[in-house]
Amino acid sequence: QVDLVESGGGVVQPGRSLRLSCAASGFTFNHYAMHWVRQAPGKGLEWVAGVSHDGGNQYQADSVKGRFTISRDNSKNTLDLQLNSLRVDDTAVYYCAREVSVLWGTMGHFDSWGQGTLVTVAS
Amino acid sequence: DIQMTQSPSSLSASVGDTVTITCRASQSISGYVNWYQQKPGKVPRLLIYTASTLQSGVPSRFSGSGSGTDFTLTISSLQPEDSATYYCQQAKTFGGGTKVAIK
């Protein structure tokens, strides 16, 4: 049974940093690309960042490029997201999601999601 | 970047109705469109992937179709538990969502 458990959310002031983690279990972690998807209160889903199965390639949305860094540790089955220079509009629930790729080089679908961790940026 | 425009943004239908939600891509894509259901306070759930493949465990009243720029999610015989927001997704882009309410 696939299980993804996020942690690290909380309340932080604008301009500060936060590190989110996702602990994965129930599957061969290093076989899958992993992603962070966020959802601001009352809003839709927004893809934030992704990392290839081996950690060799990382991708970020334009809205977070230069501020957020995604990484993974395949020896510990963990996915991280470093959030720097946080802004009020980064307030959201952050979900960790597993990607199933159908075609090499094309982002596939997210078949498993964690419960999410809430990040609130406020002064 | 490809934009995904979802319509309608909300709808209300009766139990037993057939409901159709549309997602239009800003350019032709290869059919790698996925659909998710999200109930209030819950985690998104994958329903359909690669436009028309039903995810394991999803009721057969859900179906997907489309190609090129236009894709649809159809819910046949709408049930009370289908009240939720539905999102399409193509690669890193999600549609804006469609809120389905039961009359």
Coordinates of N, CA, C and O in Angstrom, one line a residue, chain A residues 37 39 43-47 60-62 95 102-103 106-111 113-116, chain B residues 1 32 34 36 38 42-46 48-50 55 87 89-96:
Chain A
V37 N 2.6 19.5 -5.3 CA 1.5 20.2 -5.8 C 0.9 21.0 -4.7 O 0.7 20.4 -3.6
Q39 N -2.2 23.9 -3.1 CA -3.6 24.3 -3.2 C -3.8 25.5 -2.2 O -3.8 25.2 -1.0
K43 N -8.8 27.6 -3.5 CA -8.4 27.7 -4.9 C -8.1 26.3 -5.5 O -8.3 25.3 -4.8
G44 N -7.7 26.3 -6.8 CA -7.4 25.0 -7.4 C -6.0 24.5 -7.2 O -5.3 25.0 -6.4
L45 N -5.7 23.4 -7.9 CA -4.4 22.8 -7.8 C -3.4 23.5 -8.6 O -3.6 23.9 -9.8
E46 N -2.2 23.6 -8.1 CA -1.1 24.2 -8.8 C 0.2 23.3 -8.7 O 0.6 23.1 -7.5
W47 N 0.7 22.8 -9.8 CA 2.0 22.1 -9.7 C 3.1 23.0 -9.3 O 3.2 24.1 -9.8
Q60 N 10.8 23.3 -11.7 CA 10.0 24.1 -10.8 C 9.0 25.0 -11.7 O 9.3 25.3 -12.8
A61 N 7.9 25.3 -11.1 CA 7.0 26.3 -11.7 C 7.7 27.6 -11.7 O 8.5 28.0 -10.9
D62 N 7.3 28.4 -12.7 CA 7.9 29.8 -12.8 C 7.6 30.6 -11.5 O 8.4 31.4 -11.2
Y95 N 1.0 19.2 -1.2 CA 0.9 17.8 -1.4 C 2.1 17.2 -2.0 O 2.6 17.8 -3.0
V102 N 3.8 7.5 -18.5 CA 3.3 6.7 -19.6 C 4.2 6.7 -20.8 O 4.4 5.7 -21.5
L103 N 4.8 7.9 -21.0 CA 5.7 8.1 -22.1 C 6.9 8.8 -21.7 O 6.8 9.9 -21.0
T106 N 7.6 12.7 -21.0 CA 6.3 13.4 -20.9 C 5.8 13.2 -19.4 O 5.8 12.0 -19.0
M107 N 5.5 14.3 -18.7 CA 5.0 14.1 -17.4 C 3.7 13.3 -17.4 O 2.8 13.6 -18.2
G108 N 3.6 12.4 -16.6 CA 2.4 11.5 -16.6 C 1.3 12.0 -15.6 O 1.1 13.1 -15.4
H109 N 0.7 11.0 -14.9 CA -0.4 11.3 -14.0 C 0.1 11.0 -12.5 O 1.1 10.3 -12.3
F110 N -0.6 11.6 -11.6 CA -0.3 11.5 -10.2 C -1.3 10.5 -9.6 O -2.4 10.8 -9.3
D111 N -0.8 9.3 -9.3 CA -1.7 8.3 -8.9 C -1.8 8.1 -7.3 O -2.7 7.5 -6.8
W113 N -1.3 10.4 -3.6 CA -1.1 11.8 -3.0 C -1.0 11.6 -1.5 O -1.6 10.7 -0.9
G114 N -0.2 12.4 -0.8 CA -0.2 12.5 0.6 C -1.4 13.3 1.1 O -2.2 13.8 0.3
Q115 N -1.5 13.4 2.4 CA -2.6 14.1 3.0 C -2.3 15.6 3.0 O -3.3 16.4 3.2
G116 N -1.1 16.1 2.7 CA -0.8 17.5 2.6 C -0.3 18.1 3.9 O -0.6 17.6 5.0
Chain B
D1 N 3.9 27.8 -22.3 CA 3.3 26.7 -21.6 C 1.9 26.5 -22.1 O 1.2 27.4 -22.5
Y32 N -2.4 13.0 -23.4 CA -2.0 12.7 -22.0 C -2.7 13.7 -21.1 O -2.1 14.5 -20.4
N34 N -5.3 13.9 -17.8 CA -5.8 13.2 -16.7 C -6.9 13.9 -15.9 O -6.9 15.2 -16.0
Y36 N -9.0 14.3 -12.2 CA -9.0 14.1 -10.7 C -10.3 14.6 -10.1 O -10.9 15.5 -10.6
Q38 N -11.8 15.8 -6.3 CA -11.5 16.3 -5.0 C -12.7 16.7 -4.2 O -13.4 17.6 -4.6
K42 N -10.6 16.9 1.3 CA -9.9 15.7 1.0 C -8.8 15.8 0.0 O -8.6 16.9 -0.6
V43 N -8.1 14.7 -0.2 CA -7.0 14.7 -1.1 C -7.5 14.4 -2.5 O -8.5 13.7 -2.7
P44 N -6.9 15.0 -3.6 CA -7.3 14.7 -4.9 C -7.1 13.2 -5.2 O -6.2 12.5 -4.7
R45 N -8.0 12.7 -6.0 CA -8.1 11.3 -6.4 C -8.1 11.2 -7.9 O -8.8 11.8 -8.6
L46 N -7.1 10.3 -8.4 CA -7.1 10.1 -9.8 C -8.2 9.3 -10.3 O -8.5 8.2 -9.8
I48 N -9.2 9.3 -14.2 CA -8.9 8.9 -15.5 C -7.5 9.4 -15.9 O -7.1 10.5 -15.6
Y49 N -6.8 8.5 -16.6 CA -5.5 9.0 -17.1 C -5.4 8.6 -18.6 O -6.1 7.8 -19.2
T50 N -4.4 9.3 -19.3 CA -4.3 9.3 -20.7 C -5.6 9.4 -21.4 O -5.9 8.6 -22.3
Q55 N -8.8 4.6 -13.9 CA -8.0 4.2 -12.8 C -8.6 3.1 -12.0 O -9.8 3.0 -11.8
Y87 N -10.8 18.2 -11.7 CA -9.7 18.9 -12.3 C -9.2 18.1 -13.5 O -9.0 16.9 -13.3
Q89 N -5.8 17.7 -16.0 CA -4.3 18.0 -15.9 C -3.6 17.5 -17.1 O -3.9 16.4 -17.6
Q90 N -2.7 18.3 -17.6 CA -1.8 17.9 -18.7 C -0.5 18.4 -18.3 O -0.2 19.6 -18.2
A91 N 0.4 17.4 -18.1 CA 1.8 17.6 -17.6 C 1.7 18.5 -16.4 O 1.1 18.2 -15.4
K92 N 2.4 19.7 -16.4 CA 2.5 20.5 -15.2 C 1.3 21.5 -15.0 O 1.3 22.3 -14.1
T93 N 0.3 21.4 -15.9 CA -0.8 22.3 -15.9 C -2.1 21.7 -15.5 O -2.5 20.7 -16.1
F94 N -2.8 22.3 -14.5 CA -4.1 21.8 -14.1 C -5.1 22.8 -14.7 O -4.9 24.0 -14.8
G95 N -6.3 22.3 -15.0 CA -7.4 23.2 -15.3 C -7.9 23.8 -14.0 O -7.5 23.5 -12.9
G96 N -8.8 24.8 -14.2 CA -9.3 25.6 -13.1 C -10.3 24.9 -12.1 O -10.6 25.4 -11.1

